[in-house]
Coordinates of C-alpha atoms in Angstrom, one line a residue:
Chain A
M1 CA -3.4 29.4 20.7
K2 CA -4.2 25.9 21.9
S3 CA -4.2 23.0 19.5
I4 CA -5.0 19.4 20.0
V5 CA -3.6 17.0 17.4
C6 CA -5.0 13.4 17.2
V7 CA -2.4 10.9 16.0
K8 CA -2.4 7.2 15.2
R9 CA 0.2 4.4 15.2
V10 CA 0.1 2.6 11.8
P11 CA 2.2 0.0 10.0
D12 CA 4.9 1.5 7.8
T13 CA 3.9 1.8 4.2
E14 CA 6.6 -0.7 3.1
A15 CA 5.5 -3.3 5.6
R16 CA 4.5 -6.7 4.2
L17 CA 1.1 -7.5 5.8
R18 CA -0.1 -11.0 6.8
I19 CA -3.7 -11.7 7.7
A20 CA -4.0 -13.3 11.1
G21 CA -5.7 -16.6 11.8
D22 CA -9.0 -15.0 12.7
E23 CA -9.2 -13.6 9.2
K24 CA -10.2 -10.3 10.6
S25 CA -7.0 -8.7 11.7
V26 CA -3.4 -8.2 10.6
E27 CA -0.4 -9.9 12.3
A28 CA 1.7 -7.3 14.1
A29 CA 4.8 -9.4 14.6
G30 CA 7.7 -8.3 12.5
V31 CA 5.9 -5.1 11.3
K32 CA 7.5 -1.7 11.7
F33 CA 5.1 0.9 13.0
V34 CA 5.2 4.7 12.4
L35 CA 3.3 7.9 13.1
N36 CA 0.6 8.1 10.4
P37 CA 2.1 10.2 7.6
Y38 CA -1.1 12.4 7.3
D39 CA -0.9 13.0 11.1
E40 CA 2.6 14.4 10.6
F41 CA 1.1 17.2 8.4
A42 CA -1.3 17.9 11.3
V43 CA 1.5 18.0 13.9
E44 CA 3.6 20.3 11.7
A45 CA 0.6 22.6 11.1
A46 CA 0.0 22.9 14.9
L47 CA 3.6 23.6 15.6
K48 CA 3.9 26.2 12.8
H49 CA 0.8 28.1 14.0
K50 CA 2.0 28.0 17.6
E51 CA 5.4 29.4 16.5
A52 CA 3.7 32.1 14.4
A53 CA 1.5 33.1 17.4
G54 CA 4.5 33.2 19.6
S55 CA 2.6 31.3 22.4
G56 CA 0.3 28.4 22.9
E57 CA 0.3 24.7 23.5
V58 CA 0.2 21.6 21.3
T59 CA -1.3 18.5 22.8
A60 CA -1.0 15.2 21.0
I61 CA -3.7 12.6 21.7
S62 CA -3.8 9.0 20.6
V63 CA -6.3 6.2 21.0
G64 CA -4.7 2.7 21.0
G65 CA -2.8 0.1 22.9
A66 CA 0.2 0.7 25.2
E67 CA 2.6 0.7 22.2
S68 CA 0.9 4.0 20.9
A69 CA 3.0 5.8 23.6
E70 CA 5.9 5.4 21.2
T71 CA 3.9 7.3 18.5
L72 CA 3.1 10.1 20.9
R73 CA 6.8 10.3 21.8
T74 CA 7.4 11.0 18.1
A75 CA 4.9 13.8 18.1
L76 CA 6.6 15.2 21.3
A77 CA 10.0 14.9 19.7
M78 CA 8.7 17.0 16.8
G79 CA 7.7 19.7 19.3
A80 CA 4.3 18.9 20.8
D81 CA 4.2 20.1 24.5
N82 CA 2.4 17.2 26.1
A83 CA 0.5 14.0 25.2
V84 CA -2.4 11.9 26.2
L85 CA -2.8 8.2 25.5
L86 CA -6.4 6.9 25.7
K87 CA -5.6 3.3 26.2
T88 CA -7.9 0.8 24.6
A89 CA -7.7 -3.0 24.3
G90 CA -7.9 -4.3 20.7
R91 CA -8.5 -2.5 17.5
A92 CA -10.9 0.4 17.6
E93 CA -12.1 2.2 14.5
G94 CA -14.3 4.9 13.1
L95 CA -17.1 6.0 15.3
A96 CA -15.7 4.1 18.3
V97 CA -12.5 6.1 18.1
A98 CA -14.3 9.4 17.5
R99 CA -16.4 8.7 20.7
V100 CA -13.4 8.1 22.8
L101 CA -11.7 11.2 21.5
A102 CA -14.8 13.4 21.8
E103 CA -15.3 12.3 25.4
E104 CA -11.7 13.3 26.3
I105 CA -11.7 16.6 24.3
K106 CA -15.0 18.0 25.4
G107 CA -13.6 18.8 28.9
R108 CA -10.6 20.6 27.4
E109 CA -9.9 24.1 26.3
Y110 CA -8.7 24.4 22.7
D111 CA -8.9 26.5 19.6
L112 CA -7.9 24.0 17.0
L113 CA -8.5 20.3 16.7
L114 CA -6.3 18.8 14.0
F115 CA -6.2 15.4 12.4
G116 CA -4.5 13.7 9.5
M117 CA -7.0 13.4 6.6
K118 CA -6.9 9.7 6.9
A119 CA -4.9 6.9 8.6
I120 CA -3.0 4.7 6.1
D121 CA -4.1 1.5 7.8
D122 CA -7.9 1.6 7.6
D123 CA -7.9 4.3 5.0
L124 CA -11.2 5.4 6.4
Q125 CA -11.0 9.2 6.4
A126 CA -13.7 9.6 9.0
V127 CA -12.5 10.1 12.5
G128 CA -11.9 13.9 12.1
P129 CA -15.4 14.8 10.8
M130 CA -17.0 12.3 13.2
T131 CA -15.3 13.7 16.3
A132 CA -16.2 17.3 15.1
E133 CA -19.8 16.2 14.8
L134 CA -19.9 14.6 18.3
L135 CA -18.3 17.8 19.7
G136 CA -20.7 20.0 17.7
I137 CA -18.0 22.1 16.1
P138 CA -17.4 23.0 12.5
A139 CA -14.9 21.1 10.4
A140 CA -13.2 21.0 7.1
S141 CA -11.4 18.0 5.6
A142 CA -8.5 17.6 3.2
V143 CA -7.0 20.9 4.2
T144 CA -3.7 21.9 2.6
E145 CA -3.2 25.2 4.3
F146 CA -4.9 27.5 6.7
S147 CA -4.6 30.9 8.4
V148 CA -5.9 32.1 11.7
A149 CA -7.2 35.6 12.4
D150 CA -9.8 37.2 14.7
G151 CA -11.1 34.0 16.1
R152 CA -11.6 32.5 12.6
V153 CA -9.8 30.0 10.5
T154 CA -9.6 30.3 6.7
A155 CA -8.8 26.9 5.3
H156 CA -8.1 25.7 1.8
R157 CA -9.5 22.3 1.1
E158 CA -8.9 20.2 -1.9
I159 CA -11.8 19.4 -4.1
E160 CA -12.0 17.8 -7.5
G161 CA -10.6 20.2 -10.1
G162 CA -9.5 22.9 -7.6
H163 CA -10.0 24.0 -4.0
E164 CA -12.5 25.5 -1.7
V165 CA -11.8 28.4 0.6
V166 CA -13.7 27.7 3.9
E167 CA -14.1 30.1 6.7
L168 CA -14.6 28.4 10.1
R169 CA -15.5 29.7 13.6
M170 CA -13.1 28.5 16.3
P171 CA -12.9 26.1 17.9
C172 CA -13.0 24.0 14.8
A173 CA -11.6 20.7 13.4
L174 CA -9.4 20.4 10.4
T175 CA -8.1 17.2 8.7
M176 CA -4.8 17.8 7.0
T177 CA -3.4 16.5 3.8
K178 CA -0.2 17.2 2.0
G179 CA 0.2 20.9 1.3
A180 CA 1.9 23.8 3.0
Y181 CA 3.2 21.9 6.0
E182 CA 6.3 19.8 5.3
P183 CA 6.8 17.7 8.4
R184 CA 10.0 18.4 10.3
Y185 CA 12.3 15.7 11.4
A186 CA 12.7 15.2 15.1
S187 CA 16.1 16.4 16.1
L188 CA 18.3 14.5 18.6
K189 CA 17.6 17.4 21.0
G190 CA 13.9 17.0 20.4
I191 CA 14.1 13.3 21.0
M192 CA 15.9 13.8 24.3
A193 CA 13.5 16.6 25.3
A194 CA 10.5 14.3 24.5
K195 CA 11.5 11.9 27.1
K196 CA 10.9 14.5 29.8
K197 CA 7.6 15.8 28.4
P198 CA 4.4 14.8 30.1
L199 CA 2.6 11.8 28.6
E200 CA -0.5 10.9 30.5
E201 CA -2.1 7.5 30.1
K202 CA -5.8 7.0 30.7
A203 CA -7.9 3.8 30.4
A204 CA -10.6 4.2 27.8
T205 CA -13.3 1.9 26.5
A206 CA -14.0 1.8 22.8
G207 CA -17.5 0.7 22.1
D208 CA -19.3 -0.4 19.0
A209 CA -18.1 1.3 15.7
G210 CA -21.5 0.4 14.0
V211 CA -19.6 -1.7 11.5
E212 CA -17.6 -4.9 11.9
T213 CA -15.0 -6.4 9.7
R214 CA -16.2 -9.8 8.7
K215 CA -13.3 -10.9 6.7
L216 CA -10.0 -9.7 5.3
S217 CA -8.5 -11.0 2.1
Y218 CA -5.7 -10.4 -0.3
P219 CA -6.7 -8.7 -3.5
S220 CA -6.1 -10.9 -6.5
E221 CA -2.4 -10.3 -7.4
R222 CA -2.0 -8.3 -10.5
Q223 CA -0.2 -10.5 -12.9
A224 CA 2.7 -9.0 -14.7
G225 CA 1.4 -8.4 -18.2
R226 CA 3.3 -8.5 -21.4
I227 CA 5.9 -6.2 -22.8
V228 CA 4.4 -5.3 -26.2
G229 CA 7.6 -4.2 -27.6
Q230 CA 10.5 -1.7 -27.6
G231 CA 10.3 2.0 -28.6
A232 CA 7.8 3.9 -30.6
D233 CA 7.2 1.2 -33.1
A234 CA 5.4 -0.8 -30.5
V235 CA 2.7 1.9 -30.1
P236 CA 0.3 0.6 -32.8
A237 CA 0.4 -2.9 -31.4
L238 CA -0.3 -1.5 -27.9
L239 CA -3.3 0.5 -29.0
K240 CA -4.7 -2.5 -30.9
L241 CA -4.5 -4.5 -27.7
L242 CA -6.2 -1.7 -25.7
R243 CA -8.9 -1.6 -28.2
E244 CA -9.5 -5.2 -29.1
E245 CA -8.4 -7.2 -26.1
A246 CA -8.9 -4.9 -23.2
K247 CA -11.7 -3.0 -24.9
V248 CA -10.9 0.2 -23.1
L249 CA -10.6 2.5 -26.1
Chain B
M1 CA -39.7 -1.3 2.7
P2 CA -38.0 1.9 3.8
G3 CA -35.6 2.2 0.9
I4 CA -32.0 2.9 -0.1
F5 CA -30.8 6.5 0.4
A6 CA -28.6 7.9 -2.3
F7 CA -27.0 11.3 -1.9
A8 CA -26.6 13.0 -5.3
E9 CA -23.9 15.7 -5.4
T10 CA -24.2 18.7 -7.6
R11 CA -21.8 21.4 -8.7
D12 CA -22.8 24.6 -10.6
G13 CA -26.3 23.4 -10.9
E14 CA -25.3 20.1 -12.6
I15 CA -25.6 16.6 -11.3
R16 CA -22.1 15.2 -11.1
K17 CA -21.2 11.8 -12.7
V18 CA -20.3 10.4 -9.3
S19 CA -24.0 11.0 -8.3
Q20 CA -25.2 8.8 -11.3
E21 CA -22.8 6.2 -10.0
V22 CA -24.2 6.4 -6.5
V23 CA -27.8 6.0 -7.7
T24 CA -26.7 3.1 -9.9
A25 CA -25.2 1.4 -6.9
A26 CA -28.3 2.1 -4.9
R27 CA -30.5 0.6 -7.6
K28 CA -28.6 -2.7 -7.5
L29 CA -29.0 -2.9 -3.8
A30 CA -32.7 -1.9 -3.9
D31 CA -33.3 -4.7 -6.5
A32 CA -31.5 -7.2 -4.3
L33 CA -33.5 -6.2 -1.2
G34 CA -36.8 -5.6 -3.0
T35 CA -37.0 -1.9 -2.0
E36 CA -36.9 1.6 -3.5
V37 CA -34.2 4.1 -4.2
H38 CA -34.7 7.5 -2.6
A39 CA -32.2 10.1 -4.0
V40 CA -31.7 13.4 -2.2
V41 CA -30.3 16.4 -4.0
L42 CA -29.4 19.6 -2.1
G43 CA -28.5 22.9 -3.6
S44 CA -29.8 26.0 -5.2
G45 CA -31.3 26.1 -8.7
I46 CA -31.0 22.4 -9.1
A47 CA -34.6 21.2 -9.5
G48 CA -34.3 20.8 -13.3
A49 CA -31.1 18.8 -13.2
A50 CA -32.3 16.5 -10.4
A51 CA -35.0 14.8 -12.5
E52 CA -32.4 13.0 -14.5
L53 CA -31.6 10.8 -11.6
G54 CA -34.7 8.8 -12.3
R55 CA -32.9 7.6 -15.4
Y56 CA -30.3 5.9 -13.3
G57 CA -32.7 4.2 -11.1
A58 CA -34.1 6.6 -8.4
D59 CA -37.7 5.8 -7.7
K60 CA -38.1 9.1 -6.0
V61 CA -35.9 12.2 -6.2
F62 CA -36.2 14.6 -3.3
V63 CA -35.0 18.1 -4.1
G64 CA -34.1 20.4 -1.2
E65 CA -33.4 24.0 -2.4
A66 CA -32.1 26.8 -0.3
A67 CA -30.0 29.9 -1.1
A68 CA -27.6 28.8 1.7
F69 CA -27.0 25.6 -0.2
D70 CA -25.6 27.4 -3.2
K71 CA -22.3 26.1 -1.8
Y72 CA -21.7 23.0 0.2
S73 CA -22.3 23.3 4.0
A74 CA -21.2 20.3 6.1
E75 CA -23.4 21.3 9.0
G76 CA -26.5 22.3 6.9
F77 CA -26.3 19.2 4.7
T78 CA -25.8 16.9 7.7
T79 CA -28.9 18.3 9.4
V80 CA -31.2 17.9 6.4
I81 CA -29.8 14.4 5.4
S82 CA -29.7 12.9 8.8
S83 CA -33.3 14.0 9.5
F84 CA -34.4 12.5 6.2
I85 CA -32.7 9.2 6.9
K86 CA -34.2 9.0 10.4
E87 CA -37.7 9.9 9.2
H88 CA -37.6 7.4 6.3
G89 CA -35.7 4.8 8.3
C90 CA -33.6 4.0 5.3
D91 CA -31.9 0.6 5.1
V92 CA -28.6 1.9 3.8
A93 CA -27.3 5.4 3.0
L94 CA -24.9 5.8 0.0
F95 CA -22.7 8.8 -0.8
P96 CA -20.1 9.4 -3.4
A97 CA -16.5 9.0 -2.1
S98 CA -15.7 12.4 -3.5
S99 CA -14.1 15.3 -1.6
L100 CA -17.6 16.4 -0.6
G101 CA -19.0 13.0 0.1
K102 CA -16.0 12.1 2.3
D103 CA -16.5 15.3 4.3
L104 CA -20.2 14.8 4.7
A105 CA -20.9 11.1 5.0
P106 CA -18.9 10.5 8.3
R107 CA -20.6 13.5 9.8
V108 CA -24.0 12.1 8.9
A109 CA -23.0 8.7 10.3
A110 CA -21.9 10.3 13.6
R111 CA -25.1 12.2 13.9
L112 CA -27.1 9.0 13.3
G113 CA -24.8 6.9 15.5
S114 CA -24.3 4.7 12.5
G115 CA -21.3 2.8 11.2
Y116 CA -19.5 4.1 8.2
S117 CA -17.2 2.7 5.6
S118 CA -15.5 4.7 2.8
D119 CA -14.3 4.0 -0.7
V120 CA -16.5 1.0 -1.1
I121 CA -15.8 -1.0 -4.3
G122 CA -18.4 -3.7 -3.9
L123 CA -21.9 -4.0 -2.3
E124 CA -23.8 -7.2 -1.9
V125 CA -26.6 -8.7 0.2
Q126 CA -25.6 -11.7 2.3
G127 CA -28.3 -13.2 4.4
G128 CA -30.4 -10.0 4.4
A129 CA -27.4 -7.8 5.5
V130 CA -25.6 -5.5 3.2
V131 CA -21.9 -6.3 3.0
A132 CA -19.5 -3.8 1.6
T133 CA -16.0 -4.5 0.2
R134 CA -13.4 -1.9 0.6
P135 CA -9.6 -1.6 0.2
E136 CA -7.5 -1.1 3.3
Y137 CA -3.7 -0.6 3.9
G138 CA -3.3 1.3 0.6
G139 CA -5.1 -1.5 -1.3
K140 CA -2.8 -4.3 0.1
L141 CA -5.9 -5.9 1.7
L142 CA -9.6 -6.0 1.0
S143 CA -12.0 -5.9 3.9
Q144 CA -15.6 -7.1 4.0
V145 CA -17.6 -5.0 6.4
A146 CA -21.2 -5.2 7.6
A147 CA -23.2 -2.9 9.8
T148 CA -23.9 -3.9 13.4
G149 CA -27.1 -1.9 13.7
G150 CA -28.8 1.2 12.5
T151 CA -28.6 2.6 8.9
P152 CA -25.1 1.9 7.6
V153 CA -23.4 4.8 5.8
F154 CA -21.1 4.0 2.8
S155 CA -19.3 6.2 0.4
V156 CA -18.7 4.5 -3.0
R157 CA -15.5 5.0 -5.0
A158 CA -15.7 6.8 -8.4
N159 CA -15.6 4.7 -11.6
V160 CA -16.6 1.5 -9.9
F161 CA -20.4 1.4 -10.2
L162 CA -20.6 2.7 -13.8
P163 CA -23.9 4.5 -14.5
V164 CA -26.6 2.3 -16.0
E165 CA -29.6 3.9 -17.6
N166 CA -33.0 2.7 -16.6
A167 CA -36.2 2.7 -18.6
K168 CA -38.3 3.8 -15.6
A169 CA -38.4 7.5 -14.8
G170 CA -38.6 8.4 -11.1
T171 CA -40.9 11.0 -9.5
V172 CA -39.5 14.3 -8.2
E173 CA -40.7 15.7 -4.9
T174 CA -39.8 18.8 -3.0
L175 CA -38.0 18.5 0.3
N176 CA -38.7 21.2 2.8
V177 CA -35.5 22.7 4.0
S178 CA -35.2 25.6 6.3
V179 CA -31.7 26.5 6.9
N180 CA -30.0 29.7 7.8
E181 CA -26.4 30.4 6.8
A182 CA -25.9 32.5 10.0
D183 CA -26.2 29.2 12.0
F184 CA -23.3 27.6 10.2
G185 CA -19.9 27.5 11.9
A186 CA -18.2 26.9 8.5
I187 CA -19.0 28.6 5.3
V188 CA -17.5 28.0 1.8
R189 CA -16.4 31.5 0.7
E190 CA -15.0 30.6 -2.7
I191 CA -14.3 27.8 -5.1
K192 CA -11.1 28.2 -7.0
A193 CA -10.5 26.2 -10.1
G194 CA -7.1 24.5 -10.4
A195 CA -4.7 26.0 -12.8
A196 CA -4.8 23.7 -15.8
E197 CA -7.2 21.0 -14.7
K198 CA -10.1 20.1 -16.9
L199 CA -10.9 16.7 -15.5
D200 CA -9.9 15.6 -12.0
V201 CA -7.5 12.7 -11.6
G202 CA -9.8 11.2 -9.0
E203 CA -12.7 10.8 -11.3
A204 CA -11.3 10.4 -14.8
G205 CA -11.8 7.2 -16.7
I206 CA -8.4 7.5 -18.3
I207 CA -5.3 8.8 -16.5
V208 CA -2.0 9.6 -18.1
A209 CA 0.5 9.9 -15.3
G210 CA 4.1 11.0 -15.4
G211 CA 7.1 10.4 -13.2
R212 CA 10.7 11.3 -12.8
G213 CA 11.6 9.3 -15.9
L214 CA 10.4 12.3 -17.9
G215 CA 13.6 14.0 -16.9
S216 CA 12.4 17.6 -16.7
P217 CA 9.2 19.6 -15.9
E218 CA 9.1 20.8 -19.5
N219 CA 8.9 17.2 -20.7
F220 CA 5.6 16.9 -18.8
K221 CA 4.1 18.5 -21.9
L222 CA 4.4 15.0 -23.5
V223 CA 2.1 13.6 -20.8
E224 CA -0.3 16.6 -21.2
D225 CA -0.4 16.1 -25.0
L226 CA -1.2 12.4 -24.7
A227 CA -4.0 13.1 -22.2
A228 CA -5.4 15.8 -24.5
A229 CA -5.4 13.3 -27.4
F230 CA -8.1 11.4 -25.6
G231 CA -10.4 14.4 -26.2
G232 CA -11.4 15.4 -22.7
K233 CA -11.7 11.9 -21.4
A234 CA -8.3 11.7 -19.7
A235 CA -6.7 13.5 -16.8
V236 CA -3.1 14.1 -16.0
G237 CA -1.6 12.4 -13.0
A238 CA 1.8 12.6 -11.3
S239 CA 4.0 10.6 -9.1
R240 CA 5.1 11.9 -5.7
A241 CA 8.6 12.4 -6.9
V242 CA 7.6 15.0 -9.5
V243 CA 5.1 16.7 -7.1
D244 CA 7.8 17.0 -4.4
A245 CA 10.2 18.3 -7.0
G246 CA 7.7 21.1 -7.7
W247 CA 7.1 20.0 -11.4
R248 CA 3.4 19.4 -10.8
P249 CA 0.7 20.5 -8.3
H250 CA -0.3 18.2 -5.5
A251 CA -3.8 17.9 -6.9
E252 CA -2.4 15.6 -9.6
Q253 CA -0.5 13.3 -7.2
V254 CA -1.6 9.7 -7.3
G255 CA -0.7 7.4 -4.4
Q256 CA -0.2 7.7 -0.7
T257 CA -0.5 11.3 0.4
G258 CA -2.1 11.9 -3.0
K259 CA -5.2 10.5 -4.6
T260 CA -6.5 7.0 -4.9
V261 CA -7.9 6.3 -8.3
A262 CA -9.8 3.6 -10.1
P263 CA -9.8 4.5 -13.8
T264 CA -10.5 2.1 -16.7
L265 CA -7.0 2.8 -18.1
Y266 CA -3.9 4.1 -16.3
I267 CA -0.9 5.0 -18.4
A268 CA 2.2 5.3 -16.2
A269 CA 5.0 7.1 -18.1
G270 CA 8.4 7.2 -16.5
I271 CA 7.0 6.0 -13.2
S272 CA 9.1 3.3 -11.5
G273 CA 6.3 2.0 -9.4
A274 CA 7.1 2.6 -5.7
I275 CA 4.7 0.9 -3.3
Q276 CA 3.3 4.3 -2.3
H277 CA 2.4 4.9 -5.9
L278 CA 0.8 1.5 -6.3
A279 CA -1.4 2.2 -3.2
G280 CA -3.1 4.9 -5.3
M281 CA -3.6 3.1 -8.6
R282 CA -3.6 -0.6 -8.2
T283 CA -7.4 -0.8 -8.6
A284 CA -7.1 0.6 -12.2
R285 CA -8.8 -1.9 -14.6
Y286 CA -5.9 -1.7 -17.0
I287 CA -2.4 -0.5 -16.5
V288 CA 0.0 0.5 -19.2
A289 CA 3.7 1.1 -18.3
I290 CA 6.1 3.0 -20.4
N291 CA 9.6 3.0 -19.0
K292 CA 13.2 2.8 -20.4
D293 CA 14.1 0.5 -17.5
P294 CA 12.8 -3.0 -18.2
E295 CA 13.4 -3.9 -14.6
A296 CA 11.2 -1.1 -13.2
P297 CA 8.7 -2.6 -10.7
I298 CA 5.8 -0.9 -12.5
F299 CA 6.1 -3.7 -15.2
K300 CA 5.2 -6.2 -12.5
V301 CA 1.7 -4.8 -12.2
A302 CA 1.1 -3.5 -15.7
D303 CA -1.0 -5.3 -18.2
Y304 CA 0.9 -4.0 -21.1
G305 CA 4.3 -2.4 -21.3
I306 CA 6.6 -0.7 -23.7
V307 CA 10.3 -0.3 -23.0
G308 CA 11.9 2.7 -24.4
D309 CA 12.4 6.4 -24.7
L310 CA 9.4 8.5 -23.6
N311 CA 10.4 11.3 -25.9
E312 CA 9.7 9.1 -28.9
I313 CA 6.9 6.9 -27.5
L314 CA 4.5 9.5 -26.0
P315 CA 4.3 11.8 -29.1
R316 CA 3.7 8.7 -31.3
M317 CA 1.0 7.5 -28.9
A318 CA -0.7 10.9 -28.9
D319 CA -0.7 10.8 -32.8
E320 CA -2.1 7.3 -33.0
V321 CA -4.7 8.0 -30.4
R322 CA -5.8 11.2 -32.2
K323 CA -6.0 9.2 -35.5
M324 CA -8.0 6.4 -33.8
L325 CA -10.5 8.7 -32.2
A326 CA -10.8 11.0 -35.3

């Protein structure tokens, strides 16, 4: 089975972010970057299914600047067989990324196209379904677990109050969320091996995403409120505040 | 004027609350632009329920019924909706930022070649253009986005555009849909309800969430009891620590790698307030923190806090809430 996993380099969750002078981007200096946590679920799922099948190939693809090679090396260290960096200048998002990916993927042979459900930088949750649409293949998003049999994928996707069981014809796209695939750590052996695995770099042009960021701003800081009191005796006072001051009860 | 498109999601033949919210958001935009709201409902056996959308501001409700639409189909819905938007040349297309909406809306945008933004928490008209506000980086930043052409597609976050009833009733029209399930590459075979979930944490107006401070999975009953005291209005949430420990299902997890929520009231019990958790709940209107550690970071974002033992505070709160609502 051949899987393609699309991954993204994102600022670490703990990073303090500063808006750049153009008010439209974030300053990268001093920020630690990681493989998007949702993409780790996708890489892990691809590896697990390859291992279960006993054969196959896992290709990691990323759209981004030269520094995204580092993120692809992480996927290779986890166990992906090869990687492709579609090198763009500047930040590309949404439809623009999906177009670059679809252009690359349409010439490839694959059974499964995997994504993280969303990237933790733009929080958009769109590139997976968009790429599937551009490729004309079925897709399911927010998948926690799936099985493969007879050319079909049976996927469990999270919905409000439960989950849906979706059956998809292959090739298909899945966007992964936390569920059955606990990402493995890259072993030292894996990290060493990753250095020798093929990582192809290609120049790509990201066009218009159809939307533009006009301005970034910091949300108004939540002010620390007040400690109403200690222990159970403070409960009536708290509920009075919720009812009379906050008016939420 | 071509109008604002609003997609109304149904489940089991009922219009979901998120759909009322989407129509309400569309109404506000339509008033600002001097145009109409065109709501589209797809499903099977939903014509009766669809009419209620007029009450939330839809000028026209278009109902597309097909047996194949008994359950959601990304491909089928995308085909019908993108054709509708193209034919009507809608100014803006709004979807709920629900699990269905976030699966469907990007696909529709890609079919239309339109820009898309998700989880929108603000919509306004600036110089004739619709500008959406949305959180990024787990809510650490807010972004204002505008379309650069075509019909922009937005999904709007639950609990932000609260449904407003409208005096005017809309008209209901039948939308011709001809779809064949055999053409779909993905088919929903089954919908399984979660074990104990009554109300989903992503949509509830009140959330009572528990963390490791509860001490044991059994103690989570205190959280469930308090949520139940709100009489069906509150959902149970959980921190990543207790989900990873296997105390609670992932469906309840709030925060990064869990759900992003915007309830009116968020009660965090025994949750220290890691940045990954804040990413999921910082847009709650009011936050209450209950924790025995007065230095817990959660108190820095909470509007109100009580320091003390959860075993005493939560049952007392459940009692008092029941009394208050009785």
